[in-house]
Amino acid sequence: LGTSLYGRGEIGARKVSAAARKLRRETFVKPVPYHGDVSTMKEFGDVVFLCVDSNDLKRELLAKIVALGDKAPRRVFEGRMSAKNFLIHSFNPRNDTHVARWHDFYLPDEQVPEELPGCGAVRVALSTAAMMSSSMLVQLFMDWASWELRGQTGQLVNQVFFDISTFTTEPDSWGE
Protein backbone atom coordinates (compact mmCIF):
# COMPACT_ATOMS: atom_id res chain seq x y z
CA LEU A 1 0.00 0.00 0.00
CA GLY A 2 2.88 2.35 0.50
CA THR A 3 1.61 5.82 1.33
CA SER A 4 -1.84 5.21 -0.16
CA LEU A 5 -3.60 5.14 3.23
CA TYR A 6 -2.05 8.28 4.61
CA GLY A 7 -4.01 11.39 5.27
CA ARG A 8 -3.14 14.36 7.48
CA GLY A 9 -4.19 12.40 10.55
CA GLU A 10 -1.64 9.70 9.80
CA ILE A 11 1.44 11.92 9.49
CA GLY A 12 4.15 10.30 11.56
CA ALA A 13 2.18 7.05 12.02
CA ARG A 14 3.37 3.65 10.96
CA LYS A 15 1.81 2.52 7.71
CA VAL A 16 0.36 -0.61 9.21
CA SER A 17 -1.28 1.47 11.97
CA ALA A 18 -2.76 3.83 9.38
CA ALA A 19 -4.18 0.85 7.47
CA ALA A 20 -5.62 -0.63 10.66
CA ARG A 21 -7.30 2.66 11.59
CA LYS A 22 -8.82 3.03 8.13
CA LEU A 23 -10.19 -0.50 8.23
CA ARG A 24 -11.63 0.02 11.72
CA ARG A 25 -13.33 3.24 10.57
CA GLU A 26 -14.72 1.88 7.31
CA THR A 27 -15.37 -1.81 7.96
CA PHE A 28 -16.43 -4.26 10.65
CA VAL A 29 -12.88 -5.63 10.94
CA LYS A 30 -10.65 -5.24 13.98
CA PRO A 31 -7.16 -5.59 12.49
CA VAL A 32 -4.08 -6.33 14.54
CA PRO A 33 -1.12 -4.36 13.17
CA TYR A 34 2.28 -6.00 13.38
CA HIS A 35 5.17 -3.69 14.25
CA GLY A 36 8.52 -5.29 13.77
CA ASP A 37 10.82 -6.93 11.28
CA VAL A 38 8.36 -8.51 8.86
CA SER A 39 11.11 -10.56 7.25
CA THR A 40 11.11 -12.74 10.39
CA MET A 41 7.33 -13.32 10.47
CA LYS A 42 6.20 -16.94 10.55
CA GLU A 43 2.51 -16.57 11.40
CA PHE A 44 -0.18 -14.61 9.62
CA GLY A 45 -3.86 -13.90 10.23
CA ASP A 46 -6.79 -14.84 7.99
CA VAL A 47 -6.27 -11.71 5.89
CA VAL A 48 -2.95 -10.04 5.11
CA PHE A 49 -2.36 -6.51 3.85
CA LEU A 50 1.18 -6.24 2.51
CA CYS A 51 2.01 -2.71 3.70
CA VAL A 52 5.70 -2.58 2.85
CA ASP A 53 7.46 -0.34 0.32
CA SER A 54 9.78 -3.02 -1.05
CA ASN A 55 8.52 -5.25 -3.85
CA ASP A 56 11.26 -7.72 -2.99
CA LEU A 57 10.04 -7.94 0.61
CA LYS A 58 6.45 -8.37 -0.61
CA ARG A 59 7.63 -11.31 -2.73
CA GLU A 60 9.55 -12.80 0.21
CA LEU A 61 6.50 -12.50 2.50
CA LEU A 62 4.22 -13.99 -0.15
CA ALA A 63 6.57 -16.98 -0.49
CA LYS A 64 6.28 -17.57 3.28
CA ILE A 65 2.50 -17.27 3.09
CA VAL A 66 2.20 -19.67 0.14
CA ALA A 67 4.51 -22.19 1.90
CA LEU A 68 1.88 -22.50 4.66
CA GLY A 69 -0.35 -24.39 2.20
CA ASP A 70 -3.81 -25.03 3.68
CA LYS A 71 -2.89 -22.91 6.72
CA ALA A 72 -2.15 -19.84 4.60
CA PRO A 73 -4.32 -16.74 5.05
CA ARG A 74 -7.55 -16.70 3.05
CA ARG A 75 -6.78 -13.41 1.30
CA VAL A 76 -3.86 -11.11 0.54
CA PHE A 77 -4.28 -7.44 -0.36
CA GLU A 78 -1.44 -5.47 -1.89
CA GLY A 79 -1.00 -2.27 -3.85
CA ARG A 80 1.48 0.00 -5.56
CA MET A 81 1.05 3.59 -6.56
CA SER A 82 2.66 6.56 -8.20
CA ALA A 83 1.38 10.05 -8.88
CA LYS A 84 0.16 8.76 -12.27
CA ASN A 85 -1.51 5.43 -11.52
CA PHE A 86 -2.05 2.63 -9.07
CA LEU A 87 -2.24 -1.14 -9.21
CA ILE A 88 -3.97 -3.08 -6.44
CA HIS A 89 -4.42 -6.80 -5.84
CA SER A 90 -6.85 -8.93 -3.86
CA PHE A 91 -6.11 -12.63 -4.19
CA ASN A 92 -6.19 -16.08 -2.61
CA PRO A 93 -2.64 -17.18 -1.71
CA ARG A 94 -3.83 -20.83 -1.72
CA ASN A 95 -4.72 -20.54 -5.41
CA ASP A 96 -1.71 -21.27 -7.67
CA THR A 97 -3.21 -19.25 -10.54
CA HIS A 98 -3.64 -16.20 -8.29
CA VAL A 99 -0.06 -16.41 -7.03
CA ALA A 100 1.27 -16.83 -10.58
CA ARG A 101 -0.76 -13.83 -11.80
CA TRP A 102 0.58 -11.70 -8.91
CA HIS A 103 4.12 -12.71 -9.92
CA ASP A 104 3.34 -11.59 -13.50
CA PHE A 105 3.21 -8.04 -12.11
CA TYR A 106 6.20 -8.32 -9.78
CA LEU A 107 9.06 -5.95 -10.52
CA PRO A 108 12.32 -6.25 -8.52
CA ASP A 109 13.14 -3.16 -6.45
CA GLU A 110 16.20 -2.32 -8.53
CA GLN A 111 14.08 -2.26 -11.73
CA VAL A 112 11.33 0.07 -10.43
CA PRO A 113 11.57 3.30 -12.49
CA GLU A 114 12.08 6.44 -10.43
CA GLU A 115 8.73 7.90 -11.48
CA LEU A 116 6.77 4.91 -10.14
CA PRO A 117 7.16 5.20 -6.37
CA GLY A 118 4.59 7.41 -4.67
CA CYS A 119 7.09 9.09 -2.36
CA GLY A 120 8.35 12.41 -3.65
CA ALA A 121 5.56 12.86 -6.19
CA VAL A 122 3.65 16.08 -6.79
CA ARG A 123 1.63 16.59 -3.60
CA VAL A 124 -1.78 17.14 -5.26
CA ALA A 125 -1.40 14.22 -7.66
CA LEU A 126 -0.10 11.98 -4.90
CA SER A 127 -2.96 12.80 -2.53
CA THR A 128 -5.45 12.04 -5.32
CA ALA A 129 -3.75 8.70 -6.03
CA ALA A 130 -3.58 7.92 -2.31
CA MET A 131 -7.25 8.65 -1.71
CA MET A 132 -8.44 6.68 -4.73
CA SER A 133 -6.17 3.66 -4.26
CA SER A 134 -6.89 3.27 -0.55
CA SER A 135 -10.64 3.62 -1.12
CA MET A 136 -10.58 1.07 -3.91
CA LEU A 137 -8.48 -1.35 -1.86
CA VAL A 138 -10.92 -1.10 1.05
CA GLN A 139 -13.77 -1.69 -1.44
CA LEU A 140 -12.06 -4.86 -2.71
CA PHE A 141 -11.73 -5.98 0.90
CA MET A 142 -15.42 -5.28 1.57
CA ASP A 143 -16.44 -7.15 -1.59
CA TRP A 144 -14.38 -10.17 -0.57
CA ALA A 145 -15.57 -10.07 3.07
CA SER A 146 -19.24 -9.90 2.12
CA TRP A 147 -18.68 -12.65 -0.44
CA GLU A 148 -17.08 -14.81 2.27
CA LEU A 149 -19.73 -14.09 4.91
CA ARG A 150 -22.53 -15.01 2.53
CA GLY A 151 -20.76 -18.12 1.28
CA GLN A 152 -21.02 -16.87 -2.28
CA THR A 153 -19.14 -18.32 -5.19
CA GLY A 154 -18.22 -16.70 -8.46
CA GLN A 155 -15.86 -14.05 -9.70
CA LEU A 156 -14.21 -11.38 -7.61
CA VAL A 157 -12.02 -8.60 -8.94
CA ASN A 158 -8.42 -9.59 -8.26
CA GLN A 159 -6.59 -6.68 -9.82
CA VAL A 160 -7.37 -3.06 -10.58
CA PHE A 161 -5.12 -0.76 -12.58
CA PHE A 162 -6.18 2.89 -12.58
CA ASP A 163 -4.60 5.62 -14.71
CA ILE A 164 -5.16 8.97 -13.00
CA SER A 165 -4.46 11.09 -16.08
CA THR A 166 -7.10 9.37 -18.24
CA PHE A 167 -9.37 8.07 -15.45
CA THR A 168 -9.15 4.66 -17.10
CA THR A 169 -9.85 1.67 -14.88
CA GLU A 170 -8.82 -1.83 -15.87
CA PRO A 171 -10.24 -4.45 -13.49
CA ASP A 172 -9.32 -8.11 -13.94
CA SER A 173 -10.72 -11.30 -12.42
CA TRP A 174 -8.58 -14.40 -12.24
CA GLY A 175 -11.29 -16.85 -11.19
CA GLU A 176 -11.69 -18.12 -7.67
Backbone as numpy.savetxt, mean C-alpha at the origin, in Angstrom:
# Nx Ny Nz CAx CAy CAz Cx Cy Cz
3.42 3.06 1.17 2.61 4.26 1.17 3.46 5.51 1.17
4.66 5.41 1.64 5.49 6.60 1.67 4.78 7.73 2.40
4.81 8.91 1.84 4.22 10.08 2.50 2.75 10.26 2.16
2.13 9.29 1.51 0.76 9.47 1.01 -0.29 9.61 2.11
0.00 9.26 3.33 -0.99 9.40 4.39 -0.78 10.64 5.25
0.26 11.39 4.95 0.56 12.54 5.77 -0.33 13.73 5.47
-0.74 14.37 6.51 -1.40 15.65 6.44 -0.70 16.55 7.45
-1.19 17.73 7.67 -0.54 18.62 8.64 -0.49 18.01 10.04
-1.53 17.26 10.39 -1.58 16.66 11.72 -0.56 15.55 11.93
0.01 15.05 10.84 0.97 13.96 10.96 2.42 14.41 10.85
2.67 15.71 10.76 4.04 16.18 10.66 4.81 15.73 11.90
5.92 15.06 11.65 6.76 14.56 12.73 6.36 13.17 13.22
5.23 12.64 12.75 4.78 11.31 13.18 5.44 10.23 12.34
5.50 9.05 12.90 5.98 7.91 12.13 4.92 7.54 11.11
5.36 7.11 9.95 4.42 6.78 8.87 3.40 5.73 9.29
3.87 4.72 9.98 2.96 3.65 10.38 1.92 4.16 11.38
2.28 5.12 12.21 1.32 5.72 13.14 0.30 6.57 12.38
0.76 7.29 11.36 -0.16 8.09 10.54 -1.15 7.18 9.84
-0.67 6.06 9.31 -1.57 5.11 8.63 -2.57 4.54 9.62
-2.11 4.19 10.81 -3.01 3.63 11.83 -4.09 4.63 12.22
-3.70 5.89 12.41 -4.70 6.92 12.76 -5.74 7.10 11.66
-5.27 7.12 10.41 -6.21 7.29 9.30 -7.18 6.11 9.23
-6.69 4.92 9.42 -7.58 3.76 9.40 -8.56 3.78 10.56
-8.11 4.18 11.74 -9.02 4.28 12.89 -10.12 5.30 12.64
-9.74 6.44 12.01 -10.73 7.50 11.73 -11.73 7.09 10.67
-11.27 6.37 9.65 -12.12 6.14 8.48 -12.66 4.73 8.34
-12.29 3.83 9.23 -12.76 2.44 9.12 -13.11 1.92 10.51
-13.51 0.67 10.56 -13.83 0.00 11.82 -12.62 -0.74 12.39
-11.47 -0.62 11.76 -10.27 -1.37 12.11 -9.51 -0.68 13.24
-8.91 -1.49 14.08 -8.05 -0.98 15.15 -6.63 -1.52 14.90
-5.89 -0.84 14.02 -4.56 -1.33 13.66 -3.55 -1.22 14.80
-2.57 -2.08 14.74 -1.47 -2.07 15.71 -0.20 -1.72 14.94
0.26 -0.47 15.06 1.48 -0.10 14.33 2.71 -0.78 14.94
3.64 -1.14 14.10 4.89 -1.75 14.54 5.99 -0.72 14.36
6.64 -0.36 15.46 7.77 0.57 15.42 9.03 -0.23 15.70
9.89 -0.29 14.74 11.13 -1.03 14.94 11.75 -1.38 13.60
12.73 -2.24 13.65 13.43 -2.67 12.45 12.59 -3.73 11.75
11.88 -3.33 10.70 10.96 -4.25 10.03 11.70 -5.39 9.33
12.98 -5.22 9.08 13.72 -6.30 8.42 13.87 -7.51 9.33
13.62 -7.35 10.63 13.72 -8.48 11.55 12.35 -9.08 11.90
11.29 -8.56 11.33 9.94 -9.06 11.64 9.78 -10.51 11.20
9.08 -11.29 12.04 8.81 -12.68 11.72 7.32 -12.98 11.79
6.55 -12.10 12.44 5.11 -12.31 12.57 4.39 -11.11 12.00
3.23 -11.40 11.41 2.43 -10.35 10.79 0.97 -10.57 11.17
0.17 -9.52 11.11 -1.25 -9.64 11.40 -2.02 -10.17 10.19
-3.33 -10.11 10.26 -4.18 -10.58 9.16 -4.07 -9.70 7.93
-3.78 -8.41 8.14 -3.67 -7.45 7.05 -2.38 -6.67 7.26
-1.61 -6.49 6.18 -0.34 -5.78 6.28 -0.35 -4.60 5.32
0.00 -3.43 5.83 0.25 -2.25 5.02 1.76 -2.07 4.98
2.34 -2.16 3.80 3.79 -1.98 3.67 4.08 -0.49 3.61
4.40 0.10 4.74 4.62 1.55 4.87 6.10 1.86 4.98
6.87 1.40 4.03 8.30 1.68 4.02 8.65 2.34 2.70
9.67 3.19 2.69 10.06 3.91 1.48 10.83 3.05 0.49
11.51 2.04 0.96 12.38 1.24 0.12 11.63 0.12 -0.59
11.71 0.11 -1.92 11.12 -0.99 -2.69 11.81 -2.31 -2.36
13.13 -2.25 -2.14 13.87 -3.46 -1.82 13.40 -4.06 -0.49
13.15 -3.19 0.49 12.65 -3.68 1.78 11.23 -4.22 1.63
10.40 -3.58 0.82 9.06 -4.11 0.56 9.16 -5.52 0.00
10.06 -5.71 -0.96 10.24 -7.05 -1.57 10.72 -8.06 -0.52
11.64 -7.65 0.32 12.15 -8.54 1.38 11.03 -8.93 2.35
10.22 -7.96 2.76 9.11 -8.24 3.67 8.07 -9.14 3.00
7.80 -8.89 1.73 6.83 -9.73 1.02 7.33 -11.17 0.93
8.61 -11.37 0.72 9.17 -12.73 0.68 8.95 -13.44 2.01
9.13 -12.72 3.12 8.89 -13.31 4.44 7.41 -13.66 4.62
6.55 -12.79 4.15 5.11 -13.01 4.26 4.71 -14.24 3.43
5.15 -14.30 2.20 4.81 -15.41 1.31 5.33 -16.73 1.88
6.52 -16.71 2.49 7.11 -17.93 3.06 6.26 -18.53 4.19
5.36 -17.74 4.76 4.49 -18.24 5.82 3.40 -19.18 5.29
3.24 -19.22 3.97 2.26 -20.13 3.37 0.85 -19.86 3.85
0.18 -20.89 4.38 -1.21 -20.77 4.84 -1.35 -19.86 6.06
-0.24 -19.54 6.72 -0.28 -18.65 7.89 0.03 -17.21 7.52
0.17 -16.95 6.24 0.46 -15.58 5.77 -0.77 -14.71 6.00
-0.57 -13.40 6.10 -1.72 -12.49 6.22 -2.69 -12.70 5.05
-3.92 -12.28 5.26 -4.94 -12.44 4.22 -4.84 -11.38 3.14
-4.25 -10.22 3.46 -4.18 -9.15 2.47 -2.95 -8.28 2.73
-2.36 -7.80 1.65 -1.25 -6.85 1.71 -1.67 -5.62 0.91
-1.41 -4.46 1.47 -1.68 -3.18 0.81 -0.34 -2.45 0.69
-0.11 -1.86 -0.47 1.17 -1.21 -0.72 0.96 -0.13 -1.76
1.74 0.93 -1.70 1.61 1.99 -2.68 2.90 2.74 -2.90
2.95 3.41 -4.04 4.09 4.26 -4.39 3.52 5.51 -5.03
4.18 6.62 -4.82 3.65 7.85 -5.40 4.77 8.81 -5.78
4.42 9.68 -6.68 5.26 10.82 -7.03 4.33 12.02 -7.12
4.85 13.14 -7.53 3.99 14.31 -7.72 3.14 14.16 -8.98
3.46 13.18 -9.82 2.77 13.02 -11.10 1.75 11.87 -11.12
1.98 10.85 -10.31 1.10 9.69 -10.35 1.25 8.86 -9.09
0.38 7.87 -8.95 0.56 6.89 -7.90 0.12 5.52 -8.38
0.67 4.51 -7.74 0.37 3.12 -8.04 0.12 2.44 -6.71
-1.05 1.84 -6.54 -1.36 1.18 -5.27 -1.78 -0.26 -5.54
-1.51 -1.11 -4.56 -1.82 -2.54 -4.67 -2.59 -3.03 -3.46
-3.50 -3.95 -3.71 -4.24 -4.68 -2.69 -4.27 -6.12 -3.18
-3.57 -7.02 -2.49 -3.50 -8.38 -3.02 -3.37 -9.43 -1.93
-3.64 -10.67 -2.33 -3.59 -11.82 -1.45 -2.19 -12.44 -1.55
-1.39 -12.39 -0.47 -0.03 -12.92 -0.55 0.01 -14.46 -0.60
-1.15 -15.10 -0.44 -1.22 -16.57 -0.55 -1.52 -16.99 -1.99
-1.76 -16.03 -2.86 -2.11 -16.28 -4.25 -0.87 -16.05 -5.11
-0.35 -17.11 -5.72 0.89 -17.01 -6.51 0.78 -16.01 -7.66
-0.40 -15.94 -8.28 -0.61 -14.99 -9.37 -0.50 -13.56 -8.87
-1.10 -13.29 -7.70 -1.03 -11.94 -7.13 0.41 -11.56 -6.83
1.15 -12.46 -6.23 2.54 -12.16 -5.87 3.37 -11.92 -7.14
3.14 -12.75 -8.16 3.87 -12.57 -9.42 3.52 -11.23 -10.07
2.26 -10.85 -10.04 1.85 -9.57 -10.63 2.47 -8.40 -9.86
2.54 -8.49 -8.52 3.19 -7.44 -7.74 4.65 -7.33 -8.18
5.32 -8.47 -8.34 6.72 -8.46 -8.76 6.90 -7.85 -10.15
5.88 -7.95 -11.00 5.95 -7.33 -12.33 6.16 -5.82 -12.23
5.73 -5.23 -11.12 5.82 -3.78 -10.94 6.89 -3.38 -9.95
7.70 -4.34 -9.53 8.80 -4.06 -8.62 9.94 -3.40 -9.38
10.51 -2.38 -8.78 11.66 -1.69 -9.35 12.70 -1.55 -8.23
13.91 -2.12 -8.40 14.92 -1.99 -7.35 15.20 -0.52 -7.01
15.52 -0.28 -5.75 15.75 1.09 -5.29 16.73 1.87 -6.16
17.80 1.22 -6.59 18.81 1.94 -7.37 18.33 2.29 -8.77
17.21 1.70 -9.22 16.68 2.00 -10.56 15.50 2.97 -10.54
15.07 3.40 -9.35 13.94 4.33 -9.26 14.41 5.70 -9.75
13.78 6.23 -10.83 14.18 7.56 -11.32 13.95 8.63 -10.26
14.77 9.66 -10.28 14.69 10.70 -9.26 13.33 11.37 -9.20
12.62 11.46 -10.34 11.34 12.15 -10.31 10.22 11.30 -9.72
10.45 10.02 -9.47 9.38 9.16 -8.98 9.10 9.28 -7.49
10.10 9.38 -6.62 9.77 9.46 -5.20 8.94 10.68 -4.87
8.05 10.55 -3.90 7.20 11.67 -3.50 7.95 12.75 -2.74
8.97 12.38 -2.00 9.70 13.35 -1.19 10.39 14.37 -2.09
10.29 15.62 -1.74 10.96 16.66 -2.49 10.18 17.18 -3.69
8.97 16.68 -3.89 8.17 17.12 -5.03 7.54 18.48 -4.75
6.95 19.06 -5.77 6.26 20.34 -5.62 5.16 20.16 -4.58
5.13 21.03 -3.58 4.23 20.85 -2.44 2.76 20.68 -2.83
2.24 21.50 -3.72 0.83 21.40 -4.09 0.56 20.09 -4.80
1.41 19.73 -5.76 1.21 18.48 -6.49 1.34 17.30 -5.55
2.30 17.35 -4.66 2.51 16.24 -3.73 1.33 16.08 -2.79
0.79 17.18 -2.28 -0.35 17.06 -1.36 -1.57 16.51 -2.09
-1.75 16.85 -3.36 -2.84 16.29 -4.16 -2.64 14.80 -4.33
-1.44 14.38 -4.69 -1.14 12.96 -4.86 -1.32 12.22 -3.54
-0.86 12.82 -2.45 -0.97 12.18 -1.14 -2.43 11.98 -0.75
-3.25 13.01 -0.91 -4.65 12.91 -0.54 -5.35 11.84 -1.38
-5.14 11.86 -2.67 -5.83 10.94 -3.56 -5.37 9.50 -3.36
-4.07 9.29 -3.23 -3.56 7.92 -3.09 -3.97 7.31 -1.76
-3.89 8.09 -0.68 -4.28 7.53 0.62 -5.77 7.24 0.66
-6.59 8.12 0.09 -8.03 7.88 0.05 -8.37 6.65 -0.77
-7.70 6.49 -1.91 -7.98 5.33 -2.75 -7.50 4.04 -2.09
-6.37 4.10 -1.39 -5.88 2.90 -0.69 -6.83 2.50 0.42
-7.33 3.47 1.17 -8.31 3.16 2.22 -9.58 2.59 1.58
-9.99 3.11 0.42 -11.16 2.57 -0.27 -10.94 1.12 -0.69
-9.75 0.80 -1.19 -9.45 -0.60 -1.54 -9.51 -1.49 -0.31
-9.03 -0.96 0.82 -9.12 -1.72 2.07 -10.58 -1.95 2.45
-11.39 -0.90 2.38 -12.81 -1.03 2.74 -13.53 -2.00 1.81
-13.23 -1.95 0.52 -13.83 -2.89 -0.42 -13.48 -4.32 -0.04
-12.21 -4.57 0.22 -11.77 -5.91 0.60 -12.42 -6.34 1.91
-12.41 -5.46 2.92 -12.96 -5.81 4.24 -14.45 -6.14 4.14
-15.21 -5.35 3.39 -16.64 -5.64 3.29 -16.86 -6.92 2.49
-16.03 -7.17 1.51 -16.07 -8.40 0.72 -15.82 -9.59 1.63
-14.81 -9.48 2.50 -14.47 -10.56 3.44 -15.58 -10.79 4.47
-16.09 -9.71 5.04 -17.12 -9.83 6.08 -18.39 -10.46 5.54
-18.70 -10.20 4.30 -19.92 -10.75 3.69 -19.70 -12.12 3.06
-18.45 -12.58 3.05 -18.15 -13.87 2.45 -18.36 -13.88 0.94
-18.19 -12.72 0.33 -18.41 -12.61 -1.11 -17.26 -13.22 -1.89
-17.56 -13.60 -3.10 -16.54 -14.06 -4.02 -16.64 -13.23 -5.28
-15.60 -13.22 -6.06 -15.62 -12.44 -7.30 -14.34 -11.66 -7.46
-14.42 -10.59 -8.19 -13.26 -9.79 -8.53 -13.13 -8.57 -7.63
-11.95 -8.35 -7.14 -11.60 -7.12 -6.45 -10.56 -6.39 -7.28
-10.48 -5.10 -7.11 -9.41 -4.34 -7.77 -8.13 -4.61 -6.99
-7.10 -5.03 -7.71 -5.81 -5.33 -7.09 -4.78 -4.24 -7.30
-4.96 -3.45 -8.34 -3.98 -2.42 -8.65 -4.69 -1.20 -9.24
-4.25 -0.03 -8.82 -4.76 1.20 -9.42 -3.56 2.08 -9.74
-3.49 2.50 -10.99 -2.52 3.50 -11.41 -3.31 4.76 -11.72
-2.87 5.89 -11.18 -3.57 7.15 -11.42 -2.57 8.19 -11.85
-2.83 8.81 -13.00 -1.99 9.88 -13.54 -2.65 11.21 -13.17
-1.98 12.00 -12.35 -2.56 13.23 -11.84 -2.68 14.30 -12.91
-1.79 14.31 -13.88 -1.85 15.35 -14.91 -3.01 15.14 -15.87
-3.39 13.90 -16.14 -4.49 13.63 -17.07 -5.76 13.13 -16.37
-5.66 12.90 -15.07 -6.76 12.33 -14.28 -7.23 11.00 -14.88
-6.28 10.25 -15.37 -6.54 8.92 -15.94 -6.35 7.87 -14.85
-7.33 7.02 -14.68 -7.25 5.93 -13.72 -7.22 4.61 -14.48
-6.30 3.75 -14.09 -6.21 2.42 -14.70 -6.30 1.37 -13.62
-7.52 0.90 -13.30 -7.63 -0.19 -12.32 -7.40 -1.54 -13.00
-6.95 -2.51 -12.24 -6.71 -3.86 -12.78 -7.09 -4.87 -11.71
-7.76 -5.92 -12.13 -8.11 -7.04 -11.25 -7.35 -8.27 -11.71
-6.79 -8.99 -10.75 -5.97 -10.14 -11.07 -6.68 -11.46 -10.80
-7.94 -11.39 -10.40 -8.69 -12.59 -10.02 -8.35 -12.98 -8.59
-9.31 -13.48 -7.90 -9.09 -13.86 -6.50 -8.89 -15.35 -6.42
